[in-house]
Amino acid sequence: MWIVKLGGSLAHDLRLVPWLAMLAELGGGRVTVVPGGGIFADAVRNSQQHWRFADLPAHNMAVLAMAQTAHLFHALEPRLALAADEDGIRRTLHAGQPALWLPSMVLRDAPDLLTSWEVTSDSLALWLARLLNAERLVVVKACKLLPGSSLAQLGADGVLDARFDQWSRDAPFPIEVVDADAVEAMRDALLGGTSARPPVAAPLPASALAGSGGGRQRGARTRRKPAP
């Protein structure tokens, strides 16, 4: 199973529709889409800056911003089935549908490692990929990426959040960061049914890969949070 995180910045980008259609067409039983917060998360940041409230409610509001983006994606592509938790995602995939994560399971009653602006939907996608023992995580960005950029460099440039690089280092699956022009390369990778690394990474302006640390252990189900 692949996790594909679509950045919230795609919400006003014409390339969003081909991505959603491609994932709906080819992702049945195989792909879980994670939405970014986008303009809805920006509204949370602005509100917190104005009212100076704590990061815990800001985190929950940002999660709800991701949920708004999920509903937007679903409105544009109803073949993506909304799923709110691990069981719902697994049921959706087992039914042969592509899942679209409605991330209520990461709402929090008390502060923890996730309740910080250093953690955005990028790291939440990584968190979900670990939880579900994903085979691959693909993070799709609207911006252009410099060729050969590492995850650390993408974090330093603000393309990925501040925690992503550290939390990704022992990930038991490949991680790719691609720009939104990669939709056809991603289509080819899904049609090939093999590793996405050669077809996705080779033709792209940039791709950042984290070491896989070995193949996914089938049958194992872990509930690990990213390491601090």
PDB file of C-alpha atoms in Angstrom:
ATOM      1  CA  MET A   1       0.000   0.000   0.000  1.00  0.00           C
ATOM      2  CA  TRP A   2       1.256   3.457  -0.949  1.00  0.00           C
ATOM      3  CA  ILE A   3       0.665   6.726   0.870  1.00  0.00           C
ATOM      4  CA  VAL A   4       0.418   9.696  -1.507  1.00  0.00           C
ATOM      5  CA  LYS A   5       0.379  13.082   0.181  1.00  0.00           C
ATOM      6  CA  LEU A   6      -1.030  15.865  -2.000  1.00  0.00           C
ATOM      7  CA  GLY A   7       0.089  19.266  -0.768  1.00  0.00           C
ATOM      8  CA  GLY A   8      -2.616  21.682   0.218  1.00  0.00           C
ATOM      9  CA  SER A   9      -0.990  24.247  -2.075  1.00  0.00           C
ATOM     10  CA  LEU A  10      -2.479  22.257  -4.966  1.00  0.00           C
ATOM     11  CA  ALA A  11      -5.985  23.323  -3.912  1.00  0.00           C
ATOM     12  CA  HIS A  12      -5.923  26.184  -6.445  1.00  0.00           C
ATOM     13  CA  ASP A  13      -3.668  24.415  -8.951  1.00  0.00           C
ATOM     14  CA  LEU A  14      -5.096  22.992 -12.193  1.00  0.00           C
ATOM     15  CA  ARG A  15      -2.742  20.012 -11.848  1.00  0.00           C
ATOM     16  CA  LEU A  16      -4.786  18.792  -8.863  1.00  0.00           C
ATOM     17  CA  VAL A  17      -7.605  17.326 -10.968  1.00  0.00           C
ATOM     18  CA  PRO A  18      -5.358  15.009 -13.035  1.00  0.00           C
ATOM     19  CA  TRP A  19      -3.700  13.779  -9.829  1.00  0.00           C
ATOM     20  CA  LEU A  20      -7.031  13.005  -8.175  1.00  0.00           C
ATOM     21  CA  ALA A  21      -8.382  11.300 -11.292  1.00  0.00           C
ATOM     22  CA  MET A  22      -5.239   9.204 -11.743  1.00  0.00           C
ATOM     23  CA  LEU A  23      -5.195   8.077  -8.096  1.00  0.00           C
ATOM     24  CA  ALA A  24      -8.923   7.283  -8.218  1.00  0.00           C
ATOM     25  CA  GLU A  25      -8.470   5.279 -11.414  1.00  0.00           C
ATOM     26  CA  LEU A  26      -5.356   3.325 -10.428  1.00  0.00           C
ATOM     27  CA  GLY A  27      -5.260   3.475  -6.632  1.00  0.00           C
ATOM     28  CA  GLY A  28      -8.088   1.088  -5.776  1.00  0.00           C
ATOM     29  CA  GLY A  29      -6.962  -1.190  -2.958  1.00  0.00           C
ATOM     30  CA  ARG A  30      -3.464   0.259  -3.180  1.00  0.00           C
ATOM     31  CA  VAL A  31      -3.334   3.990  -2.381  1.00  0.00           C
ATOM     32  CA  THR A  32      -4.240   6.170   0.582  1.00  0.00           C
ATOM     33  CA  VAL A  33      -4.286   9.894  -0.191  1.00  0.00           C
ATOM     34  CA  VAL A  34      -3.282  12.323   2.554  1.00  0.00           C
ATOM     35  CA  PRO A  35      -4.474  15.928   2.045  1.00  0.00           C
ATOM     36  CA  GLY A  36      -2.481  18.968   3.043  1.00  0.00           C
ATOM     37  CA  GLY A  37      -3.950  21.864   4.971  1.00  0.00           C
ATOM     38  CA  GLY A  38      -3.278  24.552   2.384  1.00  0.00           C
ATOM     39  CA  ILE A  39      -5.201  27.795   2.629  1.00  0.00           C
ATOM     40  CA  PHE A  40      -7.269  26.401   5.488  1.00  0.00           C
ATOM     41  CA  ALA A  41      -4.119  25.816   7.573  1.00  0.00           C
ATOM     42  CA  ASP A  42      -2.874  29.278   6.628  1.00  0.00           C
ATOM     43  CA  ALA A  43      -6.047  30.680   8.181  1.00  0.00           C
ATOM     44  CA  VAL A  44      -5.221  28.808  11.402  1.00  0.00           C
ATOM     45  CA  ARG A  45      -1.709  30.273  11.463  1.00  0.00           C
ATOM     46  CA  ASN A  46      -3.076  33.772  10.955  1.00  0.00           C
ATOM     47  CA  SER A  47      -5.648  33.303  13.702  1.00  0.00           C
ATOM     48  CA  GLN A  48      -3.040  32.039  16.160  1.00  0.00           C
ATOM     49  CA  GLN A  49      -0.736  34.942  15.352  1.00  0.00           C
ATOM     50  CA  HIS A  50      -3.601  37.348  16.023  1.00  0.00           C
ATOM     51  CA  TRP A  51      -4.981  35.769  19.205  1.00  0.00           C
ATOM     52  CA  ARG A  52      -1.807  34.145  20.594  1.00  0.00           C
ATOM     53  CA  PHE A  53      -3.468  30.897  21.642  1.00  0.00           C
ATOM     54  CA  ALA A  54      -1.525  27.703  22.345  1.00  0.00           C
ATOM     55  CA  ASP A  55      -0.237  25.160  19.865  1.00  0.00           C
ATOM     56  CA  LEU A  56      -2.609  22.382  21.012  1.00  0.00           C
ATOM     57  CA  PRO A  57      -5.786  24.076  19.734  1.00  0.00           C
ATOM     58  CA  ALA A  58      -3.818  25.282  16.706  1.00  0.00           C
ATOM     59  CA  HIS A  59      -2.868  21.678  15.963  1.00  0.00           C
ATOM     60  CA  ASN A  60      -6.483  20.535  16.179  1.00  0.00           C
ATOM     61  CA  MET A  61      -7.603  23.400  13.974  1.00  0.00           C
ATOM     62  CA  ALA A  62      -4.875  22.510  11.444  1.00  0.00           C
ATOM     63  CA  VAL A  63      -6.049  18.879  11.439  1.00  0.00           C
ATOM     64  CA  LEU A  64      -9.540  20.156  10.677  1.00  0.00           C
ATOM     65  CA  ALA A  65      -7.970  22.233   7.892  1.00  0.00           C
ATOM     66  CA  MET A  66      -6.652  18.989   6.405  1.00  0.00           C
ATOM     67  CA  ALA A  67     -10.157  17.563   6.752  1.00  0.00           C
ATOM     68  CA  GLN A  68     -11.560  20.518   4.796  1.00  0.00           C
ATOM     69  CA  THR A  69      -9.052  19.820   2.037  1.00  0.00           C
ATOM     70  CA  ALA A  70     -10.073  16.146   2.125  1.00  0.00           C
ATOM     71  CA  HIS A  71     -13.693  17.148   1.575  1.00  0.00           C
ATOM     72  CA  LEU A  72     -12.573  19.397  -1.288  1.00  0.00           C
ATOM     73  CA  PHE A  73     -10.677  16.491  -2.883  1.00  0.00           C
ATOM     74  CA  HIS A  74     -13.687  14.237  -2.402  1.00  0.00           C
ATOM     75  CA  ALA A  75     -15.993  16.808  -3.989  1.00  0.00           C
ATOM     76  CA  LEU A  76     -13.708  16.952  -7.025  1.00  0.00           C
ATOM     77  CA  GLU A  77     -13.186  13.178  -7.185  1.00  0.00           C
ATOM     78  CA  PRO A  78     -15.922  11.151  -5.382  1.00  0.00           C
ATOM     79  CA  ARG A  79     -14.238   7.857  -6.293  1.00  0.00           C
ATOM     80  CA  LEU A  80     -11.772   8.577  -3.484  1.00  0.00           C
ATOM     81  CA  ALA A  81     -13.463   7.144  -0.389  1.00  0.00           C
ATOM     82  CA  LEU A  82     -13.187   9.143   2.831  1.00  0.00           C
ATOM     83  CA  ALA A  83     -11.760   7.110   5.715  1.00  0.00           C
ATOM     84  CA  ALA A  84     -11.189   8.522   9.189  1.00  0.00           C
ATOM     85  CA  ASP A  85      -9.026   5.956  10.969  1.00  0.00           C
ATOM     86  CA  GLU A  86      -6.800   2.933  10.507  1.00  0.00           C
ATOM     87  CA  ASP A  87      -9.670   0.445  10.420  1.00  0.00           C
ATOM     88  CA  GLY A  88     -11.621   2.588   7.984  1.00  0.00           C
ATOM     89  CA  ILE A  89      -8.630   2.908   5.672  1.00  0.00           C
ATOM     90  CA  ARG A  90      -8.004  -0.844   5.728  1.00  0.00           C
ATOM     91  CA  ARG A  91     -11.686  -1.598   5.056  1.00  0.00           C
ATOM     92  CA  THR A  92     -11.690   0.823   2.142  1.00  0.00           C
ATOM     93  CA  LEU A  93      -8.577  -0.690   0.611  1.00  0.00           C
ATOM     94  CA  HIS A  94      -9.804  -4.239   1.166  1.00  0.00           C
ATOM     95  CA  ALA A  95     -12.975  -3.268  -0.704  1.00  0.00           C
ATOM     96  CA  GLY A  96     -10.821  -2.331  -3.688  1.00  0.00           C
ATOM     97  CA  GLN A  97     -11.240   1.431  -3.363  1.00  0.00           C
ATOM     98  CA  PRO A  98      -8.632   4.173  -2.978  1.00  0.00           C
ATOM     99  CA  ALA A  99      -8.781   5.788   0.469  1.00  0.00           C
ATOM    100  CA  LEU A 100      -8.791   9.508   1.234  1.00  0.00           C
ATOM    101  CA  TRP A 101      -7.716  10.172   4.815  1.00  0.00           C
ATOM    102  CA  LEU A 102     -10.023  12.299   6.957  1.00  0.00           C
ATOM    103  CA  PRO A 103      -7.509  12.770   9.796  1.00  0.00           C
ATOM    104  CA  SER A 104      -9.702  12.993  12.908  1.00  0.00           C
ATOM    105  CA  MET A 105      -7.551  10.289  14.542  1.00  0.00           C
ATOM    106  CA  VAL A 106      -4.744  12.812  15.075  1.00  0.00           C
ATOM    107  CA  LEU A 107      -6.887  15.301  16.973  1.00  0.00           C
ATOM    108  CA  ARG A 108      -5.420  15.625  20.452  1.00  0.00           C
ATOM    109  CA  ASP A 109      -6.701  16.285  23.984  1.00  0.00           C
ATOM    110  CA  ALA A 110      -3.223  16.965  25.379  1.00  0.00           C
ATOM    111  CA  PRO A 111       0.060  18.147  23.862  1.00  0.00           C
ATOM    112  CA  ASP A 112       2.392  15.518  22.405  1.00  0.00           C
ATOM    113  CA  LEU A 113       5.052  15.240  19.703  1.00  0.00           C
ATOM    114  CA  LEU A 114       2.544  16.026  16.958  1.00  0.00           C
ATOM    115  CA  THR A 115       1.127  19.240  18.449  1.00  0.00           C
ATOM    116  CA  SER A 116       3.654  21.695  17.058  1.00  0.00           C
ATOM    117  CA  TRP A 117       3.952  23.801  13.921  1.00  0.00           C
ATOM    118  CA  GLU A 118       7.202  21.916  13.297  1.00  0.00           C
ATOM    119  CA  VAL A 119       4.873  19.058  12.370  1.00  0.00           C
ATOM    120  CA  THR A 120       2.649  19.619   9.348  1.00  0.00           C
ATOM    121  CA  SER A 121       0.661  17.329   7.090  1.00  0.00           C
ATOM    122  CA  ASP A 122       3.970  16.108   5.605  1.00  0.00           C
ATOM    123  CA  SER A 123       5.036  14.489   8.878  1.00  0.00           C
ATOM    124  CA  LEU A 124       1.473  13.352   9.562  1.00  0.00           C
ATOM    125  CA  ALA A 125       1.609  11.500   6.233  1.00  0.00           C
ATOM    126  CA  LEU A 126       4.843   9.896   7.424  1.00  0.00           C
ATOM    127  CA  TRP A 127       3.166   9.034  10.751  1.00  0.00           C
ATOM    128  CA  LEU A 128       0.278   7.379   8.903  1.00  0.00           C
ATOM    129  CA  ALA A 129       2.645   5.500   6.597  1.00  0.00           C
ATOM    130  CA  ARG A 130       4.364   4.005   9.632  1.00  0.00           C
ATOM    131  CA  LEU A 131       1.073   3.156  11.282  1.00  0.00           C
ATOM    132  CA  LEU A 132      -0.186   1.340   8.207  1.00  0.00           C
ATOM    133  CA  ASN A 133       3.135  -0.344   7.391  1.00  0.00           C
ATOM    134  CA  ALA A 134       3.090   1.328   3.980  1.00  0.00           C
ATOM    135  CA  GLU A 135       5.302   0.151   1.159  1.00  0.00           C
ATOM    136  CA  ARG A 136       6.066   3.663  -0.050  1.00  0.00           C
ATOM    137  CA  LEU A 137       5.442   7.323   0.761  1.00  0.00           C
ATOM    138  CA  VAL A 138       5.193   9.852  -2.054  1.00  0.00           C
ATOM    139  CA  VAL A 139       4.920  13.548  -1.140  1.00  0.00           C
ATOM    140  CA  VAL A 140       3.637  15.723  -3.981  1.00  0.00           C
ATOM    141  CA  LYS A 141       4.483  19.426  -3.943  1.00  0.00           C
ATOM    142  CA  ALA A 142       3.210  22.279  -6.095  1.00  0.00           C
ATOM    143  CA  CYS A 143       6.581  24.032  -6.090  1.00  0.00           C
ATOM    144  CA  LYS A 144       9.577  23.252  -8.272  1.00  0.00           C
ATOM    145  CA  LEU A 145      12.268  21.180  -6.560  1.00  0.00           C
ATOM    146  CA  LEU A 146      16.003  21.549  -7.026  1.00  0.00           C
ATOM    147  CA  PRO A 147      17.559  18.449  -8.612  1.00  0.00           C
ATOM    148  CA  GLY A 148      19.228  16.166  -6.093  1.00  0.00           C
ATOM    149  CA  SER A 149      17.811  17.877  -3.022  1.00  0.00           C
ATOM    150  CA  SER A 150      17.963  15.759   0.125  1.00  0.00           C
ATOM    151  CA  LEU A 151      15.153  15.580   2.647  1.00  0.00           C
ATOM    152  CA  ALA A 152      17.328  17.688   4.963  1.00  0.00           C
ATOM    153  CA  GLN A 153      17.742  20.363   2.293  1.00  0.00           C
ATOM    154  CA  LEU A 154      14.027  20.335   1.501  1.00  0.00           C
ATOM    155  CA  GLY A 155      13.346  20.827   5.207  1.00  0.00           C
ATOM    156  CA  ALA A 156      15.828  23.696   5.416  1.00  0.00           C
ATOM    157  CA  ASP A 157      14.175  25.294   2.376  1.00  0.00           C
ATOM    158  CA  GLY A 158      10.719  25.012   3.960  1.00  0.00           C
ATOM    159  CA  VAL A 159       9.450  22.573   1.347  1.00  0.00           C
ATOM    160  CA  LEU A 160       9.081  19.906   4.068  1.00  0.00           C
ATOM    161  CA  ASP A 161       8.397  20.564   7.724  1.00  0.00           C
ATOM    162  CA  ALA A 162      11.128  20.817  10.345  1.00  0.00           C
ATOM    163  CA  ARG A 163      10.632  17.318  11.773  1.00  0.00           C
ATOM    164  CA  PHE A 164      10.271  15.335   8.575  1.00  0.00           C
ATOM    165  CA  ASP A 165      13.922  14.620   7.869  1.00  0.00           C
ATOM    166  CA  GLN A 166      14.698  13.429  11.392  1.00  0.00           C
ATOM    167  CA  TRP A 167      11.587  11.267  11.655  1.00  0.00           C
ATOM    168  CA  SER A 168      12.144   9.731   8.240  1.00  0.00           C
ATOM    169  CA  ARG A 169      15.650   8.408   8.867  1.00  0.00           C
ATOM    170  CA  ASP A 170      14.676   4.926  10.048  1.00  0.00           C
ATOM    171  CA  ALA A 171      11.560   4.624   7.889  1.00  0.00           C
ATOM    172  CA  PRO A 172      11.184   1.018   6.635  1.00  0.00           C
ATOM    173  CA  PHE A 173       9.985   2.198   3.215  1.00  0.00           C
ATOM    174  CA  PRO A 174      11.248   4.486   0.423  1.00  0.00           C
ATOM    175  CA  ILE A 175      10.224   8.139   0.550  1.00  0.00           C
ATOM    176  CA  GLU A 176       9.969  10.279  -2.567  1.00  0.00           C
ATOM    177  CA  VAL A 177       9.288  14.000  -2.842  1.00  0.00           C
ATOM    178  CA  VAL A 178       8.101  14.980  -6.307  1.00  0.00           C
ATOM    179  CA  ASP A 179       6.584  18.030  -7.925  1.00  0.00           C
ATOM    180  CA  ALA A 180       3.083  18.100  -9.329  1.00  0.00           C
ATOM    181  CA  ASP A 181       4.318  17.698 -12.905  1.00  0.00           C
ATOM    182  CA  ALA A 182       5.091  14.048 -12.062  1.00  0.00           C
ATOM    183  CA  VAL A 183       1.548  12.777 -12.516  1.00  0.00           C
ATOM    184  CA  GLU A 184       2.343  10.730 -15.627  1.00  0.00           C
ATOM    185  CA  ALA A 185       5.461   9.258 -14.025  1.00  0.00           C
ATOM    186  CA  MET A 186       3.359   8.260 -11.041  1.00  0.00           C
ATOM    187  CA  ARG A 187       0.760   6.734 -13.364  1.00  0.00           C
ATOM    188  CA  ASP A 188       3.473   4.657 -15.004  1.00  0.00           C
ATOM    189  CA  ALA A 189       4.759   3.521 -11.607  1.00  0.00           C
ATOM    190  CA  LEU A 190       1.307   2.403 -10.484  1.00  0.00           C
ATOM    191  CA  LEU A 191       0.636   0.645 -13.771  1.00  0.00           C
ATOM    192  CA  GLY A 192       3.977  -1.104 -13.547  1.00  0.00           C
ATOM    193  CA  GLY A 193       3.148  -2.550 -10.151  1.00  0.00           C
ATOM    194  CA  THR A 194       6.814  -2.363  -9.209  1.00  0.00           C
ATOM    195  CA  SER A 195       9.038   0.019  -7.313  1.00  0.00           C
ATOM    196  CA  ALA A 196       8.132   3.617  -8.051  1.00  0.00           C
ATOM    197  CA  ARG A 197      11.709   4.736  -7.625  1.00  0.00           C
ATOM    198  CA  PRO A 198      13.022   4.361 -11.201  1.00  0.00           C
ATOM    199  CA  PRO A 199       9.917   5.593 -13.103  1.00  0.00           C
ATOM    200  CA  VAL A 200       9.134   8.374 -10.680  1.00  0.00           C
ATOM    201  CA  ALA A 201      12.562   9.677  -9.827  1.00  0.00           C
ATOM    202  CA  ALA A 202      14.351   9.496 -13.167  1.00  0.00           C
ATOM    203  CA  PRO A 203      12.363  12.016 -15.258  1.00  0.00           C
ATOM    204  CA  LEU A 204      11.598  14.468 -12.491  1.00  0.00           C
ATOM    205  CA  PRO A 205      13.230  17.842 -11.853  1.00  0.00           C
ATOM    206  CA  ALA A 206      13.899  16.545  -8.335  1.00  0.00           C
ATOM    207  CA  SER A 207      13.296  13.571  -6.161  1.00  0.00           C
ATOM    208  CA  ALA A 208      14.444  13.086  -2.586  1.00  0.00           C
ATOM    209  CA  LEU A 209      14.700   9.549  -1.321  1.00  0.00           C
ATOM    210  CA  ALA A 210      15.241   8.329   2.214  1.00  0.00           C
ATOM    211  CA  GLY A 211      16.887   4.959   2.720  1.00  0.00           C
ATOM    212  CA  SER A 212      14.437   2.131   3.056  1.00  0.00           C
ATOM    213  CA  GLY A 213      16.190   0.275   5.837  1.00  0.00           C
ATOM    214  CA  GLY A 214      15.015  -2.990   4.299  1.00  0.00           C
ATOM    215  CA  GLY A 215      11.718  -4.173   2.937  1.00  0.00           C
ATOM    216  CA  ARG A 216       8.378  -3.914   4.699  1.00  0.00           C
ATOM    217  CA  GLN A 217       7.706  -6.769   7.047  1.00  0.00           C
ATOM    218  CA  ARG A 218       4.473  -8.245   5.832  1.00  0.00           C
ATOM    219  CA  GLY A 219       1.847  -9.092   8.396  1.00  0.00           C
ATOM    220  CA  ALA A 220       3.347  -6.806  11.030  1.00  0.00           C
ATOM    221  CA  ARG A 221       1.169  -4.024  12.348  1.00  0.00           C
ATOM    222  CA  THR A 222       2.936  -1.421  14.410  1.00  0.00           C
ATOM    223  CA  ARG A 223       1.549   1.704  15.988  1.00  0.00           C
ATOM    224  CA  ARG A 224       4.712   3.724  16.180  1.00  0.00           C
ATOM    225  CA  LYS A 225       4.769   7.472  16.375  1.00  0.00           C
ATOM    226  CA  PRO A 226       7.728   9.185  14.769  1.00  0.00           C
ATOM    227  CA  ALA A 227      10.716   9.149  17.055  1.00  0.00           C
ATOM    228  CA  PRO A 228      11.418  12.445  18.791  1.00  0.00           C
TER     229      PRO A 228
END
